[in-house]
Amino acid sequence: MKACWGIKQERTDNLEEEVTKLKQELAAARDASARKEREMQAMSAKLERELAAARDSLSRLASGGQQGIGNSNRPRIRTSQILPDTTWALPAGMREKLKGVYDNTKDNKEQAITCSSEVFLRLNLSLDGIQELAKSATSFAEYEEKVTREWELACKQQALGEPEVRRKMAEKIPGGCEERPLSGILQDEEARRVCGRGLTEALCAVQAVEREAGSASETKAEESNSKFSMEQGAQAIFGKLDEFHGGLVERIGLPSKLDNLRDAMKEEHCKRADSKEEFTPSNYSTPTTPEQEWNAIMDPERREQLSEGPRKIQSLEDLMDKEPVKEAKLQDIEVIALLLYTGPMYFKYNQVLRAGAAYKGNKYTTTIHCVVSGVIKL
């Protein structure tokens, strides 16, 4: 009996030692991760300082700081020829929304959340980030500057995610290997220059398409918006934030099937000209299509297949049972829309919200309205 007790005690001691060892390893891993993050932040700050110094040097050169060196007849270089004006302006109406967030962050949180939701949908910035920037800013001017900068970076990240841009970049990078495919561009200054030129060409092509689409949408906006009115069943789903929804309706119109919003959403993803066309957002490595994304949520078999990898997709039924969903009184169509928005489809919706343009005639009108409604309730 004593021998058995001794064996059990020894096993218990061994387990405690293993647990202690695992805790120590976990703590060490966390410390290493924190150190790595601090190093990355320091490196980022250093790069920003170097960039600022380079800009100062260019400005001095442009203003004649090098006058008298070399050929005195050489034409003076203007700053505008070296660096374009890098100041972005917020979209129309956004400054007032930001002011609402900033003014109400401390005293009226509900109103601040409402304004934040509108900024989130228009600028594609996280709700938490929008509100945290408001809390940390010492003035509205500082807050506006920070939000504008974050929006600028988000737009540029999305542009760099365009397949044509990424392919052009890949074509211009020489050498490398499977383990280090980008080693060529890190070693060859000429490759950097050529890649930059190719990237510029690709971005210009993308911007030309966006301008053409935006121009076409303006001519149709009046005609399309006059066909709908927000009455009866629509009020239950879209009855809040009249002023904001008015702007949204002006931009993308109203859903085509107010009596069957789920069916309208399905048509937007499965029966439109772009439904089977592949696209790849910047933060997803695998191409997908709108139809595939709809099936990933609504088709149990497809959802199970996709959930085998790193991406885990919860069923609509499971989500409807979640306490936050019940507390917010979300409807199933709102949950579906939010699920789609948290996946690759955010890329498509944001293109519509930013440019106000339909790609191949598809503005995802019903889905975007349901996303708005869900975000407001949350």
XYZ file of C-alpha atoms in Angstrom:
378
model
C 0.000 0.000 0.000
C 2.815 2.373 0.909
C 4.582 1.474 -2.333
C 1.469 2.386 -4.365
C 1.135 5.644 -2.477
C 4.778 6.414 -3.150
C 4.363 5.780 -6.874
C 1.302 8.044 -7.031
C 3.107 10.763 -5.117
C 6.065 10.506 -7.484
C 3.771 10.816 -10.503
C 2.095 13.837 -8.951
C 5.455 15.469 -8.335
C 6.499 14.764 -11.923
C 3.304 16.307 -13.255
C 3.783 19.384 -11.102
C 7.324 19.722 -12.417
C 6.059 19.445 -16.007
C 3.385 22.074 -15.359
C 5.955 24.400 -13.790
C 8.285 23.858 -16.728
C 5.512 24.597 -19.237
C 4.579 27.772 -17.368
C 8.194 28.906 -17.448
C 8.447 28.178 -21.178
C 5.219 30.084 -21.811
C 6.481 33.068 -19.819
C 9.757 32.995 -21.736
C 7.888 32.870 -25.048
C 5.747 35.845 -24.019
C 8.843 37.805 -23.009
C 10.495 36.994 -26.335
C 7.382 38.078 -28.207
C 7.247 41.335 -26.253
C 10.923 41.996 -26.974
C 10.367 41.295 -30.663
C 7.435 43.712 -30.740
C 9.512 46.421 -29.044
C 12.310 45.850 -31.549
C 9.859 46.174 -34.451
C 8.451 49.391 -32.999
C 11.957 50.796 -32.559
C 12.845 49.825 -36.127
C 9.658 51.446 -37.421
C 10.418 54.650 -35.518
C 13.967 54.656 -36.889
C 12.712 54.250 -40.454
C 10.236 57.088 -39.973
C 13.032 59.349 -38.702
C 15.236 58.430 -41.655
C 12.384 59.129 -44.061
C 11.746 62.507 -42.442
C 15.443 63.346 -42.707
C 15.449 62.365 -46.378
C 12.439 64.576 -47.033
C 14.142 67.493 -45.281
C 17.228 67.006 -47.435
C 15.139 66.970 -50.591
C 13.286 70.095 -49.504
C 16.548 71.930 -48.845
C 17.873 70.822 -52.218
C 14.680 71.962 -53.930
C 14.766 75.378 -52.256
C 18.274 76.067 -53.503
C 20.326 74.754 -50.605
C 22.857 73.440 -53.120
C 23.028 76.676 -55.136
C 26.546 77.434 -56.340
C 27.613 73.794 -56.473
C 28.255 72.494 -59.963
C 26.640 74.252 -62.897
C 25.180 77.584 -61.737
C 22.882 77.619 -64.771
C 21.250 74.325 -63.808
C 17.478 74.867 -63.395
C 16.276 74.823 -59.828
C 14.270 71.728 -58.878
C 10.863 72.398 -57.398
C 9.660 70.460 -54.398
C 6.513 69.467 -56.302
C 8.703 67.723 -58.873
C 10.273 65.526 -56.194
C 7.493 64.816 -53.722
C 3.768 65.323 -54.324
C 1.511 66.872 -51.718
C 1.074 64.004 -49.261
C -1.818 65.514 -47.305
C -5.035 63.533 -47.728
C -8.445 65.125 -47.282
C -11.253 63.190 -45.631
C -14.307 62.337 -47.762
C -17.192 64.797 -47.719
C -19.124 64.707 -44.468
C -16.564 62.644 -42.563
C -15.097 65.591 -40.660
C -18.476 66.238 -39.028
C -18.801 62.552 -38.117
C -15.311 62.560 -36.588
C -16.219 65.681 -34.607
C -19.213 63.780 -33.277
C -16.986 60.897 -32.163
C -14.453 63.222 -30.524
C -17.007 65.426 -28.746
C -19.093 62.526 -27.415
C -16.377 60.017 -26.465
C -16.402 61.008 -22.796
C -19.931 62.292 -22.196
C -22.231 60.454 -24.611
C -20.845 57.012 -25.429
C -23.967 55.885 -27.302
C -23.751 58.821 -29.702
C -19.996 58.288 -30.036
C -20.576 54.648 -31.023
C -23.164 55.716 -33.594
C -20.754 58.187 -35.185
C -17.917 55.644 -34.984
C -20.022 53.103 -36.880
C -20.501 55.537 -39.737
C -16.764 56.296 -39.880
C -15.967 52.572 -39.686
C -18.110 51.758 -42.705
C -16.865 54.662 -44.814
C -13.149 54.592 -43.970
C -12.687 50.873 -43.156
C -11.089 51.582 -39.775
C -11.782 49.457 -36.705
C -14.368 50.724 -34.231
C -11.975 50.260 -31.315
C -9.215 52.105 -33.161
C -11.482 55.051 -33.999
C -12.540 55.435 -30.374
C -9.061 54.879 -28.912
C -7.626 57.603 -31.137
C -10.358 59.946 -29.886
C -9.503 59.183 -26.250
C -5.758 59.684 -26.706
C -5.914 62.865 -28.818
C -5.401 66.170 -27.001
C -7.321 68.156 -29.616
C -9.706 67.541 -32.482
C -7.066 68.683 -34.972
C -4.718 65.973 -33.696
C -7.511 63.388 -33.825
C -8.475 64.338 -37.380
C -4.843 64.113 -38.501
C -4.371 60.652 -36.964
C -7.602 59.245 -38.410
C -6.798 60.675 -41.838
C -3.381 59.027 -41.727
C -4.852 55.647 -40.732
C -7.396 55.904 -43.548
C -4.642 56.769 -46.028
C -2.620 53.712 -44.994
C -5.700 51.458 -45.214
C -6.426 52.666 -48.755
C -2.839 52.111 -49.847
C -2.715 48.646 -48.296
C -5.856 47.715 -50.181
C -4.447 49.097 -53.449
C -1.274 47.062 -52.973
C -3.485 43.995 -52.598
C -4.780 44.298 -56.160
C -3.761 41.126 -58.082
C -2.417 43.177 -60.992
C -0.178 45.210 -58.685
C 1.168 42.167 -56.876
C 1.847 40.336 -60.125
C 3.680 43.353 -61.547
C 5.835 43.502 -58.439
C 6.603 39.778 -58.638
C 7.563 40.047 -62.316
C 10.141 42.737 -61.559
C 11.876 40.946 -58.662
C 14.922 39.009 -59.926
C 16.556 35.905 -58.480
C 15.655 34.533 -55.091
C 14.763 30.970 -54.177
C 11.894 29.048 -52.618
C 13.123 29.726 -49.077
C 13.903 33.419 -49.764
C 11.877 34.484 -52.803
C 12.478 38.211 -52.186
C 16.235 38.047 -51.650
C 16.869 39.433 -55.137
C 15.134 42.732 -54.519
C 16.967 43.162 -51.231
C 20.368 42.864 -52.915
C 19.940 44.659 -56.227
C 19.458 48.450 -56.306
C 18.546 48.351 -59.986
C 15.809 45.835 -59.210
C 14.342 48.245 -56.678
C 14.210 50.999 -59.278
C 12.674 48.800 -61.983
C 10.155 47.290 -59.576
C 9.140 50.772 -58.507
C 8.487 51.749 -62.113
C 6.437 48.599 -62.723
C 4.444 49.176 -59.552
C 3.687 52.728 -60.641
C 2.408 51.496 -64.009
C 0.168 48.916 -62.360
C -1.219 51.400 -59.830
C -1.952 53.886 -62.614
C -3.902 51.187 -64.456
C -5.905 50.364 -61.321
C -6.632 54.044 -60.673
C -7.775 54.531 -64.270
C -10.300 51.710 -63.867
C -11.537 53.202 -60.584
C -11.937 56.663 -62.133
C -13.880 55.240 -65.065
C -16.157 53.261 -62.756
C -16.729 56.283 -60.511
C -17.618 58.486 -63.482
C -20.101 55.935 -64.799
C -21.789 55.592 -61.405
C -22.425 59.336 -61.081
C -24.552 59.394 -64.233
C -26.777 56.603 -62.921
C -27.125 57.614 -59.269
C -30.114 59.930 -59.741
C -32.055 57.477 -61.879
C -31.484 54.498 -59.591
C -32.292 56.294 -56.329
C -35.603 57.669 -57.630
C -36.981 54.149 -58.039
C -37.116 53.305 -54.335
C -38.717 54.626 -51.173
C -37.933 53.617 -47.593
C -41.275 52.501 -46.216
C -43.075 49.666 -44.435
C -40.813 46.627 -43.998
C -37.651 48.600 -44.610
C -38.230 50.653 -41.470
C -37.793 47.586 -39.256
C -34.321 46.932 -40.601
C -33.093 50.378 -41.618
C -35.081 52.644 -39.301
C -32.177 54.151 -37.321
C -29.805 56.953 -38.174
C -32.046 58.577 -40.762
C -29.445 61.095 -41.846
C -26.720 58.473 -42.318
C -28.956 56.027 -44.141
C -30.083 58.850 -46.363
C -26.471 59.313 -47.439
C -26.062 55.580 -47.917
C -29.206 55.350 -50.027
C -27.970 58.233 -52.150
C -24.698 56.388 -52.690
C -25.866 52.798 -53.340
C -29.670 52.886 -53.477
C -32.118 50.637 -51.615
C -32.436 46.832 -51.632
C -34.394 45.417 -54.534
C -36.374 42.902 -52.424
C -37.519 44.485 -49.175
C -39.841 41.517 -48.587
C -37.033 38.935 -48.880
C -33.679 40.419 -47.905
C -31.915 37.075 -47.559
C -32.832 36.094 -51.100
C -31.623 39.488 -52.337
C -28.291 38.971 -50.568
C -27.935 35.534 -52.124
C -28.537 36.964 -55.586
C -25.889 39.634 -54.989
C -23.324 36.936 -54.239
C -24.416 34.050 -56.478
C -26.279 35.425 -59.517
C -24.424 38.544 -60.579
C -21.783 39.089 -63.254
C -18.922 39.009 -60.732
C -20.255 36.122 -58.613
C -17.863 33.524 -60.047
C -14.932 35.885 -60.648
C -11.925 35.294 -58.401
C -10.381 38.059 -56.282
C -7.732 38.113 -53.540
C -7.812 40.753 -50.762
C -4.451 41.924 -49.425
C -4.710 40.013 -46.130
C -5.864 36.699 -47.672
C -3.491 34.443 -49.586
C -6.130 32.262 -51.257
C -8.280 33.490 -54.169
C -12.029 33.283 -53.648
C -15.296 34.359 -55.278
C -18.476 35.998 -53.909
C -20.387 32.762 -54.556
C -17.832 30.716 -52.621
C -18.005 33.130 -49.686
C -21.797 32.895 -49.586
C -21.649 29.095 -49.637
C -18.966 29.115 -46.947
C -21.565 30.555 -44.585
C -24.823 29.082 -45.850
C -23.717 25.608 -47.055
C -22.820 23.329 -44.073
C -20.694 20.993 -46.197
C -18.684 23.839 -47.716
C -18.324 25.510 -44.313
C -16.908 22.301 -42.846
C -14.387 21.969 -45.680
C -13.112 25.521 -45.228
C -12.945 25.203 -41.445
C -10.360 22.423 -41.637
C -7.547 24.970 -42.135
C -6.653 28.092 -40.143
C -9.950 29.772 -41.004
C -12.774 28.679 -38.695
C -16.301 29.585 -39.786
C -19.102 29.317 -37.237
C -22.560 28.283 -38.330
C -25.376 30.814 -38.417
C -27.313 28.738 -35.890
C -24.438 28.764 -33.376
C -23.964 32.502 -33.735
C -27.664 33.243 -33.269
C -27.400 31.505 -29.863
C -24.528 33.727 -28.705
C -25.371 36.092 -25.857
C -24.073 39.286 -27.564
C -26.227 38.494 -30.615
C -29.294 38.013 -28.442
C -28.600 41.165 -26.428
C -28.233 43.238 -29.589
C -31.388 41.604 -31.012
C -29.654 40.933 -34.302
C -31.701 39.331 -37.061
C -30.315 36.419 -39.040
C -29.809 38.556 -42.161
C -27.698 41.002 -40.155
C -25.552 38.182 -38.772
C -25.083 36.770 -42.288
C -24.022 40.184 -43.581
C -21.589 40.703 -40.696
C -20.124 37.229 -41.237
C -19.533 38.049 -44.885
C -17.991 41.400 -43.980
C -15.502 39.821 -41.555
C -14.240 37.601 -44.389
C -12.735 38.410 -47.801
C -15.955 40.099 -48.982
C -15.051 43.234 -47.007
C -12.800 44.046 -49.981
C -15.761 44.183 -52.393
C -18.068 46.124 -50.060
C -15.416 48.728 -49.256
C -14.767 49.350 -52.932
C -18.443 50.209 -53.364
C -18.553 52.420 -50.264
C -15.400 54.307 -51.176
C -15.911 54.818 -54.872
C -19.702 54.590 -54.970
C -19.257 52.457 -58.077
C -20.622 49.053 -58.996
C -18.245 46.446 -60.351
C -19.975 44.708 -63.259
C -23.250 46.252 -62.092
C -23.094 44.841 -58.545
C -23.202 47.269 -55.602
C -24.112 44.638 -52.957
C -26.805 47.071 -51.860
C -28.825 44.751 -49.612
C -25.754 43.252 -47.960
C -24.193 46.623 -47.163
C -27.443 47.920 -45.654
C -27.617 44.814 -43.450
C -23.993 45.283 -42.388
C -24.791 48.870 -41.379
C -27.861 47.794 -39.439
C -25.919 45.073 -37.604
C -23.004 47.332 -36.717
C -25.333 49.977 -35.302
C -27.083 47.439 -33.066
C -23.773 46.115 -31.763
